[in-house]
PDB file of N, CA and C in Angstrom:
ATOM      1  N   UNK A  11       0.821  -1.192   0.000  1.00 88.00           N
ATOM      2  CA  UNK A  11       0.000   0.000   0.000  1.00 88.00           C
ATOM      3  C   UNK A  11       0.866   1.258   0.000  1.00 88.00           C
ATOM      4  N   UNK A  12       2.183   1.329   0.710  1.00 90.00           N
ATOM      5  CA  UNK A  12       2.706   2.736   0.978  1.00 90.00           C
ATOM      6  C   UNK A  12       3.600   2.656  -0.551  1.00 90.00           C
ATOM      7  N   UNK A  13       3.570   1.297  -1.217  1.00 94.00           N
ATOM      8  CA  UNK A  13       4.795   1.616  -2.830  1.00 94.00           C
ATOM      9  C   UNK A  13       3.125   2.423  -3.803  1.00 94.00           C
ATOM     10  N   UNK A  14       2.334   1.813  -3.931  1.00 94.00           N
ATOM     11  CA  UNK A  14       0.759   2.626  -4.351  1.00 94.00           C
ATOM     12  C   UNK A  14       1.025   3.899  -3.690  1.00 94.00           C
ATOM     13  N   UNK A  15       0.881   4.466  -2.189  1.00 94.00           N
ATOM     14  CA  UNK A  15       0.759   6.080  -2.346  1.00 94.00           C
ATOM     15  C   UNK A  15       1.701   6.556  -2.942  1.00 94.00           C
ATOM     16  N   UNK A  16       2.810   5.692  -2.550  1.00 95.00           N
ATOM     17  CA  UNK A  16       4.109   6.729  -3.137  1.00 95.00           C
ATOM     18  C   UNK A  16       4.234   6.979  -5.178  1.00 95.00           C
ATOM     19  N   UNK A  17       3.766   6.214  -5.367  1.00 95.00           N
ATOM     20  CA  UNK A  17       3.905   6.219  -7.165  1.00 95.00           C
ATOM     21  C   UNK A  17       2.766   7.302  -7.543  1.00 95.00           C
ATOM     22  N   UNK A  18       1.635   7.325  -6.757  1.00 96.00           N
ATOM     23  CA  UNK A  18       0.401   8.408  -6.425  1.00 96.00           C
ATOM     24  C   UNK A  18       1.204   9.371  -6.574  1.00 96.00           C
ATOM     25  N   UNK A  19       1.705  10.022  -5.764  1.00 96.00           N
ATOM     26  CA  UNK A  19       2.704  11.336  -5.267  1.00 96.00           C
ATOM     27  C   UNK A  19       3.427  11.628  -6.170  1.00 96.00           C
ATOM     28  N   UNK A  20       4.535  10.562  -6.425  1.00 96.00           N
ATOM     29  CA  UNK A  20       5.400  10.737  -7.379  1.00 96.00           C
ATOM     30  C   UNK A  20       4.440  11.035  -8.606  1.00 96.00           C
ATOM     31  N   UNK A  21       3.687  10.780  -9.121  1.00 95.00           N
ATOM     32  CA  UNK A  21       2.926  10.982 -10.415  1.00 95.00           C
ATOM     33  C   UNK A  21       2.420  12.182 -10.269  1.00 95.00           C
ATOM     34  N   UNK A  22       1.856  12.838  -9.270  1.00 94.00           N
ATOM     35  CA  UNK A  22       1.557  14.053  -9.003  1.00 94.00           C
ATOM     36  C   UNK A  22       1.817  15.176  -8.996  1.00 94.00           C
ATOM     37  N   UNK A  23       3.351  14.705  -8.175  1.00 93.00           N
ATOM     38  CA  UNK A  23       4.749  15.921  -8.270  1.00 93.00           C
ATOM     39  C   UNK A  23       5.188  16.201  -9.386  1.00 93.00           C
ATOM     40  N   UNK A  24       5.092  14.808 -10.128  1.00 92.00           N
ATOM     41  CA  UNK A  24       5.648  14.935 -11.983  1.00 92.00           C
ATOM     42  C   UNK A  24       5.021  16.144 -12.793  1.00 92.00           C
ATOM     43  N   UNK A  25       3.517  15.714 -12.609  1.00 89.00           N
ATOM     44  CA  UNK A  25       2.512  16.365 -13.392  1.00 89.00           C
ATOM     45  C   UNK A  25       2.581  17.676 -12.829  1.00 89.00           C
ATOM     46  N   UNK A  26       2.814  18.268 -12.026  1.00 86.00           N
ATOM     47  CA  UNK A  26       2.727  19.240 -11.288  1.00 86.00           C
ATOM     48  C   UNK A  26       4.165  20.287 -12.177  1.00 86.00           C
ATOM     49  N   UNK A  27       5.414  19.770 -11.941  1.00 84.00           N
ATOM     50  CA  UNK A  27       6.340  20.367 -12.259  1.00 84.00           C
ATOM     51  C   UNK A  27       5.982  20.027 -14.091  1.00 84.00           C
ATOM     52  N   UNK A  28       5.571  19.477 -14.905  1.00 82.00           N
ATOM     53  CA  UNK A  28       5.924  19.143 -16.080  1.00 82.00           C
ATOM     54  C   UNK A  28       4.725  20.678 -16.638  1.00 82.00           C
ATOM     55  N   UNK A  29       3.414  20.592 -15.537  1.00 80.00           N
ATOM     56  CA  UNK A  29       2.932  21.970 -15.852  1.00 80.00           C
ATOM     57  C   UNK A  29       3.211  22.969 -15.913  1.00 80.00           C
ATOM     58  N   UNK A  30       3.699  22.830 -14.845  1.00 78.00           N
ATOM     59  CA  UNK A  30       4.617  24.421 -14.111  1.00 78.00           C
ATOM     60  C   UNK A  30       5.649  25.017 -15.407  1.00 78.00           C
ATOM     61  N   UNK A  31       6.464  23.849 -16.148  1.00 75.00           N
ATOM     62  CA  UNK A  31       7.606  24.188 -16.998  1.00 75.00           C
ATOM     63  C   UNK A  31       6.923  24.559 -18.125  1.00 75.00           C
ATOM     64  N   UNK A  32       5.726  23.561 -18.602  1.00 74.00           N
ATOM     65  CA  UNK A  32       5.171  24.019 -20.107  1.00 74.00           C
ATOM     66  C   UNK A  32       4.701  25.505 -20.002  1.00 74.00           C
ATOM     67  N   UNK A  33       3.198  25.640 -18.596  1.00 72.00           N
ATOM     68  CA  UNK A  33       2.598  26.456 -18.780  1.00 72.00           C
ATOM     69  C   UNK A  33       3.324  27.861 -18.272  1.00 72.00           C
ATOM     70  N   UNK A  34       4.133  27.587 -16.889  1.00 66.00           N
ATOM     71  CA  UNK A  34       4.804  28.531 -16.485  1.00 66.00           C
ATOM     72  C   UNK A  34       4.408  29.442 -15.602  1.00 66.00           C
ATOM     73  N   UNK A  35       4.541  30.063 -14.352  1.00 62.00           N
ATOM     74  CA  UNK A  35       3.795  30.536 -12.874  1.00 62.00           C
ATOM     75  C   UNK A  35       4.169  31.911 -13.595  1.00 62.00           C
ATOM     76  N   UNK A  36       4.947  32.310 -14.144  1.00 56.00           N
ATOM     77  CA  UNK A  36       5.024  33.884 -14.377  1.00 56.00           C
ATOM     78  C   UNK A  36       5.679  34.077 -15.626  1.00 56.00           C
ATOM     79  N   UNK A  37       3.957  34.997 -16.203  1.00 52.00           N
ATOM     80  CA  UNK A  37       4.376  35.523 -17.456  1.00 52.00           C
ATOM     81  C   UNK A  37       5.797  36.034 -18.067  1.00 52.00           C
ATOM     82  N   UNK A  38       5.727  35.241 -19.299  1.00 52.00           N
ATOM     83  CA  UNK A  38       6.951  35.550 -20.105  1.00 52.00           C
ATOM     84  C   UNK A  38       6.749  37.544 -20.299  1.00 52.00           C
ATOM     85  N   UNK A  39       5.911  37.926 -20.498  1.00 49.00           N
ATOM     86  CA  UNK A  39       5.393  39.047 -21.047  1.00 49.00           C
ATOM     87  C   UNK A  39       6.106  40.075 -20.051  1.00 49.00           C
ATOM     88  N   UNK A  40       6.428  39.416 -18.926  1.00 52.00           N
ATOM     89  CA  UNK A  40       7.310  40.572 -18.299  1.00 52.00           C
ATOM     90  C   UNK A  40       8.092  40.783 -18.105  1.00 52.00           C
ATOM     91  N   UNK A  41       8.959  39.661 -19.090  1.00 53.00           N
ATOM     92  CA  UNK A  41      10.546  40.165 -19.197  1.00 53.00           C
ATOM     93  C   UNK A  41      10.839  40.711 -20.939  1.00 53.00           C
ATOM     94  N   UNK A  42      10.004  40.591 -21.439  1.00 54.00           N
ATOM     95  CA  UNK A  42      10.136  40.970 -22.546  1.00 54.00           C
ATOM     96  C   UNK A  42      10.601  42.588 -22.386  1.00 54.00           C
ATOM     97  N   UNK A  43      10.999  42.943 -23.885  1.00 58.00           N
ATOM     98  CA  UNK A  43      11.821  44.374 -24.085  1.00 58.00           C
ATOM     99  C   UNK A  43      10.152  45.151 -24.233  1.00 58.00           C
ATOM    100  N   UNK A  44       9.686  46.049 -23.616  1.00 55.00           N
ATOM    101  CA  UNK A  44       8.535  46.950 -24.670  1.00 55.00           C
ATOM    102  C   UNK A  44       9.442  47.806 -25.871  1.00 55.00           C
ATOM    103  N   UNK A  45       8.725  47.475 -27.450  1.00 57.00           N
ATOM    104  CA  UNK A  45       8.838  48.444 -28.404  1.00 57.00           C
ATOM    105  C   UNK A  45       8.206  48.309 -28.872  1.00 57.00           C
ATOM    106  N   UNK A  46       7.628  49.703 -29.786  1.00 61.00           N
ATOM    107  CA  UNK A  46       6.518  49.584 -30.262  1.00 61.00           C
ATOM    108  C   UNK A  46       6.928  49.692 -31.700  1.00 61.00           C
ATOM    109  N   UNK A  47       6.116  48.909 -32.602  1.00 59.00           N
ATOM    110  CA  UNK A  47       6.685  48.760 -34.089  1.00 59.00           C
ATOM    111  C   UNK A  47       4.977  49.047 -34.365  1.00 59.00           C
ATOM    112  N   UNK A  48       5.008  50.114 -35.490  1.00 55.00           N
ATOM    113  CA  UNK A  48       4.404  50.514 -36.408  1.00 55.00           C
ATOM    114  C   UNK A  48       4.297  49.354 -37.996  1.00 55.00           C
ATOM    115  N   UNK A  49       3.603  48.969 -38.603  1.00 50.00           N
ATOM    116  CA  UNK A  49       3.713  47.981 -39.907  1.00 50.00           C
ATOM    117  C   UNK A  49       2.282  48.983 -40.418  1.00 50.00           C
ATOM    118  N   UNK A  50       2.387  49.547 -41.593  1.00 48.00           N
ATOM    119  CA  UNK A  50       1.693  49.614 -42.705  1.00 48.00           C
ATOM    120  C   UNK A  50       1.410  48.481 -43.490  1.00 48.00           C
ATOM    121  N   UNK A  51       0.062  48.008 -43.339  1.00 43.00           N
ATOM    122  CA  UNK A  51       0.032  46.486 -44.621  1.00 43.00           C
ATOM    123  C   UNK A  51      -0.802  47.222 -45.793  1.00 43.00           C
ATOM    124  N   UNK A  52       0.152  47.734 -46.571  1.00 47.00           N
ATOM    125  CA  UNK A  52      -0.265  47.902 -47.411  1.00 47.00           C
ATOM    126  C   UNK A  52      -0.438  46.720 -48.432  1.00 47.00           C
ATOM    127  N   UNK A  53      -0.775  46.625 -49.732  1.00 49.00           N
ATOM    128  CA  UNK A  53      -0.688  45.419 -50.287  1.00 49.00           C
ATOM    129  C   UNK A  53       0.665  44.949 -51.073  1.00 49.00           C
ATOM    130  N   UNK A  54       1.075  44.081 -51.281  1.00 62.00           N
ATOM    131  CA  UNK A  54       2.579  43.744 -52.364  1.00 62.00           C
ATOM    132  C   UNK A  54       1.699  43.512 -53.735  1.00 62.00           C
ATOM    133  N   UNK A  55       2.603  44.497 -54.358  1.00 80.00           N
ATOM    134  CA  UNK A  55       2.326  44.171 -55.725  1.00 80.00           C
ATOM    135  C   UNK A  55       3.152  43.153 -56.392  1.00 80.00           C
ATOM    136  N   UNK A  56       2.498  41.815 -57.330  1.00 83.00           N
ATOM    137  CA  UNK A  56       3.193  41.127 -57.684  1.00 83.00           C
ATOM    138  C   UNK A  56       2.965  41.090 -59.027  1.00 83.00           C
ATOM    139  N   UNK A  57       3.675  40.015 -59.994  1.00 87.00           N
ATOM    140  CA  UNK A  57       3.184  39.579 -61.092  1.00 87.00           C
ATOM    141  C   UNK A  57       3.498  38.321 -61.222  1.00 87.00           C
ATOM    142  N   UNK A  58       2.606  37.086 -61.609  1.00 90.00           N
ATOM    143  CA  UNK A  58       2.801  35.758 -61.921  1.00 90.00           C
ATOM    144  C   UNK A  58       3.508  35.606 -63.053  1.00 90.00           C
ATOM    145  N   UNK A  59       4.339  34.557 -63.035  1.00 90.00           N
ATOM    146  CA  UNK A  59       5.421  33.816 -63.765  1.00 90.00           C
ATOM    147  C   UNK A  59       5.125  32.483 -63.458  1.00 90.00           C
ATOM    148  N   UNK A  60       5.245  31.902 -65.196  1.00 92.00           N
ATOM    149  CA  UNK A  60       5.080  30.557 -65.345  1.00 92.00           C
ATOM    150  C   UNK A  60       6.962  30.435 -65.478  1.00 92.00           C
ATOM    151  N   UNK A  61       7.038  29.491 -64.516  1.00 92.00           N
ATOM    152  CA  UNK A  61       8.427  28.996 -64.279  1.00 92.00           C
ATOM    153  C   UNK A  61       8.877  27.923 -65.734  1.00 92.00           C
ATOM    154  N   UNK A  62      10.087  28.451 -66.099  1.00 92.00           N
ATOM    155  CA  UNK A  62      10.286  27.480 -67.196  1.00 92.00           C
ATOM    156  C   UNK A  62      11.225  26.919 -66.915  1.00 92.00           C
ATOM    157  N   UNK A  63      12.086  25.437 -67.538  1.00 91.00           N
ATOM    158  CA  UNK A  63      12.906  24.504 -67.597  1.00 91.00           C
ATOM    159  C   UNK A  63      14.193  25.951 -67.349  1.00 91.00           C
ATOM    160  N   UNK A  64      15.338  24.807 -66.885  1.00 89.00           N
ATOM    161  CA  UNK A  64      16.344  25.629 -65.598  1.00 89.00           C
ATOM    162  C   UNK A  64      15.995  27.226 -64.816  1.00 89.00           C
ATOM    163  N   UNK A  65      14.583  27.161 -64.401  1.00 89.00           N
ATOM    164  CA  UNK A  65      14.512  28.719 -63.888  1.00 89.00           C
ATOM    165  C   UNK A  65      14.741  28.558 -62.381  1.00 89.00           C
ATOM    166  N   UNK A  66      15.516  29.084 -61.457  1.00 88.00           N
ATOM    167  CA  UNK A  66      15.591  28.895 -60.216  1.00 88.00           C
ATOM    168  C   UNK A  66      14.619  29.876 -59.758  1.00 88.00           C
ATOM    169  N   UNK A  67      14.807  30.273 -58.519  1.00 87.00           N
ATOM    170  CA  UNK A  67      14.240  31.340 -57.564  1.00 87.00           C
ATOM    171  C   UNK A  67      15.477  32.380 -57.738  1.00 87.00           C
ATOM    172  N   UNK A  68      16.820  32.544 -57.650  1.00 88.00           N
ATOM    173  CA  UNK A  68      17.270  33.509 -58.029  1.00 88.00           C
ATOM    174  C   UNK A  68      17.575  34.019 -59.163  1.00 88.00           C
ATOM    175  N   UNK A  69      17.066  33.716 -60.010  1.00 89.00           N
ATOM    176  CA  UNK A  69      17.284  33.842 -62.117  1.00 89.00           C
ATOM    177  C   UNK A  69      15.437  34.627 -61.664  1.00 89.00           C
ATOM    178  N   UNK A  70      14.575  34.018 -61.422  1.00 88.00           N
ATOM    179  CA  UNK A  70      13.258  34.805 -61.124  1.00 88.00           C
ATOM    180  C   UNK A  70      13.568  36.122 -61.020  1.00 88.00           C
ATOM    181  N   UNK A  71      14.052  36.199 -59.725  1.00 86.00           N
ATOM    182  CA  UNK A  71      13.949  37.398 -58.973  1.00 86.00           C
ATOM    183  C   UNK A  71      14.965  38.344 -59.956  1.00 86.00           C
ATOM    184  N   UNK A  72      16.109  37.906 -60.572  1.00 85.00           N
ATOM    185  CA  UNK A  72      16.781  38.935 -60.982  1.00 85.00           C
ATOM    186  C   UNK A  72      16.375  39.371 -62.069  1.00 85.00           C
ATOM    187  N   UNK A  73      15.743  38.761 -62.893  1.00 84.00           N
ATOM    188  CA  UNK A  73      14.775  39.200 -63.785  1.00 84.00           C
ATOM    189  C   UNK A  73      13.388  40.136 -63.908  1.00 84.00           C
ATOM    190  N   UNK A  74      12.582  39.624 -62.910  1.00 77.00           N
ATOM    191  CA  UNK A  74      11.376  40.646 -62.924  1.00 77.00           C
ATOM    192  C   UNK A  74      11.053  41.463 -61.906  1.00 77.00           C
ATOM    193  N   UNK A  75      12.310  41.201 -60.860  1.00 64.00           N
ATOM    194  CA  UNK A  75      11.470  42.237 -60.092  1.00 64.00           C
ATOM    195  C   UNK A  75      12.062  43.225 -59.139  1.00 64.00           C
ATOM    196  N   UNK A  76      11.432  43.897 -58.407  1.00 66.00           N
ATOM    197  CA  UNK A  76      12.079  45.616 -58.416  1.00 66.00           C
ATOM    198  C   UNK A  76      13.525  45.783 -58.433  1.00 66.00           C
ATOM    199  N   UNK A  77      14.349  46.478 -58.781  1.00 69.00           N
ATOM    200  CA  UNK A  77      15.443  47.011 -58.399  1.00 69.00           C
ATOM    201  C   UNK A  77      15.956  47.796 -57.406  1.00 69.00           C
ATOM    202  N   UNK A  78      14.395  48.288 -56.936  1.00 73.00           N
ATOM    203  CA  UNK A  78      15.147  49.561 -55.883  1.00 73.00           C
ATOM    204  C   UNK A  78      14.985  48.165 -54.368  1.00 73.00           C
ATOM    205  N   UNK A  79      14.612  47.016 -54.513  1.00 73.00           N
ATOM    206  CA  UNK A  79      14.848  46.229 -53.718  1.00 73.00           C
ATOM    207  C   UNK A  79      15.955  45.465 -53.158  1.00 73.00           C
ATOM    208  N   UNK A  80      16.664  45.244 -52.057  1.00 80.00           N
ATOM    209  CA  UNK A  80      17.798  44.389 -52.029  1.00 80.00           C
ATOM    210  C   UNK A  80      17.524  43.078 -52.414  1.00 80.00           C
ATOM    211  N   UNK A  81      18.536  42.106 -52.523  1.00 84.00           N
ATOM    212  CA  UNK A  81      18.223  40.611 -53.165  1.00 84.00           C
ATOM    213  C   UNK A  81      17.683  39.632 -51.267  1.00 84.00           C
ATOM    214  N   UNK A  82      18.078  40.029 -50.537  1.00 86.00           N
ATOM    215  CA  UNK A  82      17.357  39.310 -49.491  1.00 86.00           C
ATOM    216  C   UNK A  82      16.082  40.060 -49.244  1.00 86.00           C
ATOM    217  N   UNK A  83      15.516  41.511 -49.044  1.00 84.00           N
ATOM    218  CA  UNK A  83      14.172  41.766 -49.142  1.00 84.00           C
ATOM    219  C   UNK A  83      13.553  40.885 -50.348  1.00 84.00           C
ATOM    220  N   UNK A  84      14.192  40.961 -51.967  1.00 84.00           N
ATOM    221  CA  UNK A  84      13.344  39.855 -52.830  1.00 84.00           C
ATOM    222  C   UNK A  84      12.779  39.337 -51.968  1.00 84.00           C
ATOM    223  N   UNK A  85      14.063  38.215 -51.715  1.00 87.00           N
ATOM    224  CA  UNK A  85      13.694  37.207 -51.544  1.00 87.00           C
ATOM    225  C   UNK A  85      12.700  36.703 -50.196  1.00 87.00           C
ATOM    226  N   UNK A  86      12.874  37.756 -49.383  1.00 88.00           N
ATOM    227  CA  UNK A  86      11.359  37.387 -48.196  1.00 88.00           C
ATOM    228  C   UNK A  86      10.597  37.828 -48.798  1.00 88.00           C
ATOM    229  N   UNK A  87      10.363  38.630 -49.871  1.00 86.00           N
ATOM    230  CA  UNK A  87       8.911  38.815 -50.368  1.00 86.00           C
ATOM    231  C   UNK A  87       8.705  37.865 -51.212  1.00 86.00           C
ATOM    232  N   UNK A  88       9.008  37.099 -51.899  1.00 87.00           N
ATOM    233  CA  UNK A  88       9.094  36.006 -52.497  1.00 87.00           C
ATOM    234  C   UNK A  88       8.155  34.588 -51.536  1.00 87.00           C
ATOM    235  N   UNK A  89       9.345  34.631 -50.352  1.00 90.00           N
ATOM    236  CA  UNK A  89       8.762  33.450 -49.840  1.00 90.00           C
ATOM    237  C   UNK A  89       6.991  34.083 -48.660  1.00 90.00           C
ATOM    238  N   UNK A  90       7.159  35.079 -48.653  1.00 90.00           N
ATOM    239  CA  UNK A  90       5.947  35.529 -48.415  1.00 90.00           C
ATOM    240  C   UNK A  90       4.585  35.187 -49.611  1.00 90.00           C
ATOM    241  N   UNK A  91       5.104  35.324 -50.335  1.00 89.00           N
ATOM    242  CA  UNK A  91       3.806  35.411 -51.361  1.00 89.00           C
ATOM    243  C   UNK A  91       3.818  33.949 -51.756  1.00 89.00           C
ATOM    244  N   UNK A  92       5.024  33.417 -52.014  1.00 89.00           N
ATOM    245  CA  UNK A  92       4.632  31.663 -52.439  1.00 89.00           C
ATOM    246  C   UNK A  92       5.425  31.164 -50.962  1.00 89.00           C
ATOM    247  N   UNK A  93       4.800  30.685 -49.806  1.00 90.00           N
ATOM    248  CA  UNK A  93       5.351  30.212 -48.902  1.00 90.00           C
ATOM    249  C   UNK A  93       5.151  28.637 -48.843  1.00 90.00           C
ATOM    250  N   UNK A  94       4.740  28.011 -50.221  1.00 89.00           N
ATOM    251  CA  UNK A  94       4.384  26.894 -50.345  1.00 89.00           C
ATOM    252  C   UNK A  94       6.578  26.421 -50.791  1.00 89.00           C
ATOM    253  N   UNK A  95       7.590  27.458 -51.298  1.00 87.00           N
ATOM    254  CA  UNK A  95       8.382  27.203 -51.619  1.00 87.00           C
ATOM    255  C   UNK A  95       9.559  27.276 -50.763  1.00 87.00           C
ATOM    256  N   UNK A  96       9.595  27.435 -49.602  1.00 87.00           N
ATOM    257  CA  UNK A  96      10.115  26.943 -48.461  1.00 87.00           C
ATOM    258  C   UNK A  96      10.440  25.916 -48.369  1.00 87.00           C
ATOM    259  N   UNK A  97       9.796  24.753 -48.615  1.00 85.00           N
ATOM    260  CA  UNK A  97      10.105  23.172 -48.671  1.00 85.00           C
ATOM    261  C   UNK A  97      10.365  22.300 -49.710  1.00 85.00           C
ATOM    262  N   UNK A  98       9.741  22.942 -50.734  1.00 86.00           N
ATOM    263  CA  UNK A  98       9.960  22.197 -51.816  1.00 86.00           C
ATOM    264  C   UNK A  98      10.858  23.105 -53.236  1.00 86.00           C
ATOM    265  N   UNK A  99      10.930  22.309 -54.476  1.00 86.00           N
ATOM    266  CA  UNK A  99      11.978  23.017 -55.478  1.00 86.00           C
ATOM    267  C   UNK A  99      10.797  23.614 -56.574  1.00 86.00           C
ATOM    268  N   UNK A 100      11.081  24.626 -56.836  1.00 87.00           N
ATOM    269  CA  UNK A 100      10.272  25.439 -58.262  1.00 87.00           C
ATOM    270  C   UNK A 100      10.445  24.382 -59.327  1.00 87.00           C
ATOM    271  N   UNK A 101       9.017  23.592 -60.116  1.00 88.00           N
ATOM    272  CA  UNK A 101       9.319  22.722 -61.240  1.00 88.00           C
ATOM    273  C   UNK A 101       8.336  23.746 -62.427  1.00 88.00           C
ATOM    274  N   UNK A 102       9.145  23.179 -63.427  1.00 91.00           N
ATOM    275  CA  UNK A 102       8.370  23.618 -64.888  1.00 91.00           C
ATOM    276  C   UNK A 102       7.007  23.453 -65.174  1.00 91.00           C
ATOM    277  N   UNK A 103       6.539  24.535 -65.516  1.00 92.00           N
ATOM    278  CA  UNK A 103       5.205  24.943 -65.305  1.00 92.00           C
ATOM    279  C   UNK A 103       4.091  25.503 -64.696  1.00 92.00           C
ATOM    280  N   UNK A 104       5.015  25.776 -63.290  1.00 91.00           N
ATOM    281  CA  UNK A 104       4.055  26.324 -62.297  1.00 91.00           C
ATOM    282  C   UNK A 104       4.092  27.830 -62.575  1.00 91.00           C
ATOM    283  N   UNK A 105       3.210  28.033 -61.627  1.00 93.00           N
ATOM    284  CA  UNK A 105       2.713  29.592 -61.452  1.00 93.00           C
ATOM    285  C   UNK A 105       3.386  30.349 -60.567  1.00 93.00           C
ATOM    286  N   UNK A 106       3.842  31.169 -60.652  1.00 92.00           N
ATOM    287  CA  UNK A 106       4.918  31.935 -59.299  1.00 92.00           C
ATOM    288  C   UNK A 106       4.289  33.445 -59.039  1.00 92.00           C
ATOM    289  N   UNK A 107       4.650  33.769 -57.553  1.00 91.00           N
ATOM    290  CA  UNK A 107       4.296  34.974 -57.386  1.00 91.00           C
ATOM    291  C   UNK A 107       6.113  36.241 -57.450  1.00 91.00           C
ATOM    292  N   UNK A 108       5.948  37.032 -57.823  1.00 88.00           N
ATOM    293  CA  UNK A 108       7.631  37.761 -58.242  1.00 88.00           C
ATOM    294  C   UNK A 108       6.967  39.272 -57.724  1.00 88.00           C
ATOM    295  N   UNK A 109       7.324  39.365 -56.258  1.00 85.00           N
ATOM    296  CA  UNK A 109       7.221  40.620 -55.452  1.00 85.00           C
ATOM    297  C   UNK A 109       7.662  42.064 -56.939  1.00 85.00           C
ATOM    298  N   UNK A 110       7.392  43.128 -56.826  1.00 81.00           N
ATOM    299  CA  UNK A 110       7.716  44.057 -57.660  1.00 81.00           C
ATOM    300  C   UNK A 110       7.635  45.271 -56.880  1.00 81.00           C
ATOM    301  N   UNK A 111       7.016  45.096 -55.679  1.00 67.00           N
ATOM    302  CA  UNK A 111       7.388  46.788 -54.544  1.00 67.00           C
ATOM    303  C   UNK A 111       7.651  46.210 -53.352  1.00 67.00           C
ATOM    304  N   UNK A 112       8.111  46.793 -52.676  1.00 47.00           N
ATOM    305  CA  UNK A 112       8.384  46.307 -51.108  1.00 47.00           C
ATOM    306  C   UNK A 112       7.333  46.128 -50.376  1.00 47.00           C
ATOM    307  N   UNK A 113       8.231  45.045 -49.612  1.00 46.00           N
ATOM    308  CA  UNK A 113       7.188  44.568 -48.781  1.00 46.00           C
ATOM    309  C   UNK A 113       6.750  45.419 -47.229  1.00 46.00           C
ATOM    310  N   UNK A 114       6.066  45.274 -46.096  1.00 52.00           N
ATOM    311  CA  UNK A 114       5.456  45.952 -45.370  1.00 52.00           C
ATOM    312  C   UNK A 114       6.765  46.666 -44.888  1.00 52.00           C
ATOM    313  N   UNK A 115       6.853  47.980 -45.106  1.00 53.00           N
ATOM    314  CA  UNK A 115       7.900  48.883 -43.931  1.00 53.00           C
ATOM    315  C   UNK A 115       7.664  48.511 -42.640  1.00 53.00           C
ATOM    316  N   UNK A 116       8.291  48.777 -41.773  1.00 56.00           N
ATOM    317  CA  UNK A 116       8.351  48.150 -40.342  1.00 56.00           C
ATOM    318  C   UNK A 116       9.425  49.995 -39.913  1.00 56.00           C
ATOM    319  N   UNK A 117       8.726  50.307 -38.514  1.00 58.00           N
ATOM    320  CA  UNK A 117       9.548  50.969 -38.081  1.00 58.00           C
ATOM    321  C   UNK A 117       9.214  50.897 -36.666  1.00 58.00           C
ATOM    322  N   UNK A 118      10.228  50.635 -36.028  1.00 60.00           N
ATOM    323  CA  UNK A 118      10.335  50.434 -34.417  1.00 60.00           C
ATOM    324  C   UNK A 118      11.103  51.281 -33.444  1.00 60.00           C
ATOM    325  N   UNK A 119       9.977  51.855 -32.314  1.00 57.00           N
ATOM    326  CA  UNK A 119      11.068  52.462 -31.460  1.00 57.00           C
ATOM    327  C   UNK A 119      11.100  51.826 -30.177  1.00 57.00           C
ATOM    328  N   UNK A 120      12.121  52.354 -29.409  1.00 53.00           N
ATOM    329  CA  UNK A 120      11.620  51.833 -27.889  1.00 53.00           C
ATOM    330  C   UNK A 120      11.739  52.737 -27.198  1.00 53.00           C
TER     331      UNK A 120
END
């Protein structure tokens, strides 16, 4: 009977601390930094491209789309608009989205 309470307890104490760690007794929210960031969502303008035989994602981008953009903004606007291409490879024939203005400004102060 006392190996039964004790596995009781022990199972208790477990569950107890395994909560405590997931859910946590004190908000994360108050160690965080406060800043406040402003985002305009305006819309991204794009234009679709049918991907042809050897077209990568960077032959895309250097081709159609903005210039006054850097090649890593492209390219998060890129995987913003087709975020299906994150995991997998661009094949012949598909439909692509090719950012052409920037994407949401962001300005943050603290």
């Amino acid at each position: 009977m006392k190996i039964v309470g004790l596995a009781i307890v022990i199972l208790l104490i477990s569950t107890m601390i395994r909560m405590d760690l997931v859910e946590g007794t004190i908000s994360l929210a108050n160690f965080e930094e406060s800043s406040q960031c402003e985002e305009s969502h305006s819309p991204v303008d794009y234009v679709v491209v049918k991907v042809e035989e050897e077209d990568s994602i960077e032959s895309l981008l250097g081709i159609y789309s903005d210039s006054q953009l850097s090649f890593p903004e492209k390219v998060q606007a890129f995987y913003v608009l087709n975020p299906v291409y994150k995991k997998q490879e661009i094949l012949p024939g598909e439909l692509v989205k090719i950012p052409v203005t920037s994407l949401i400004p962001t300005t943050c102060t603290k």
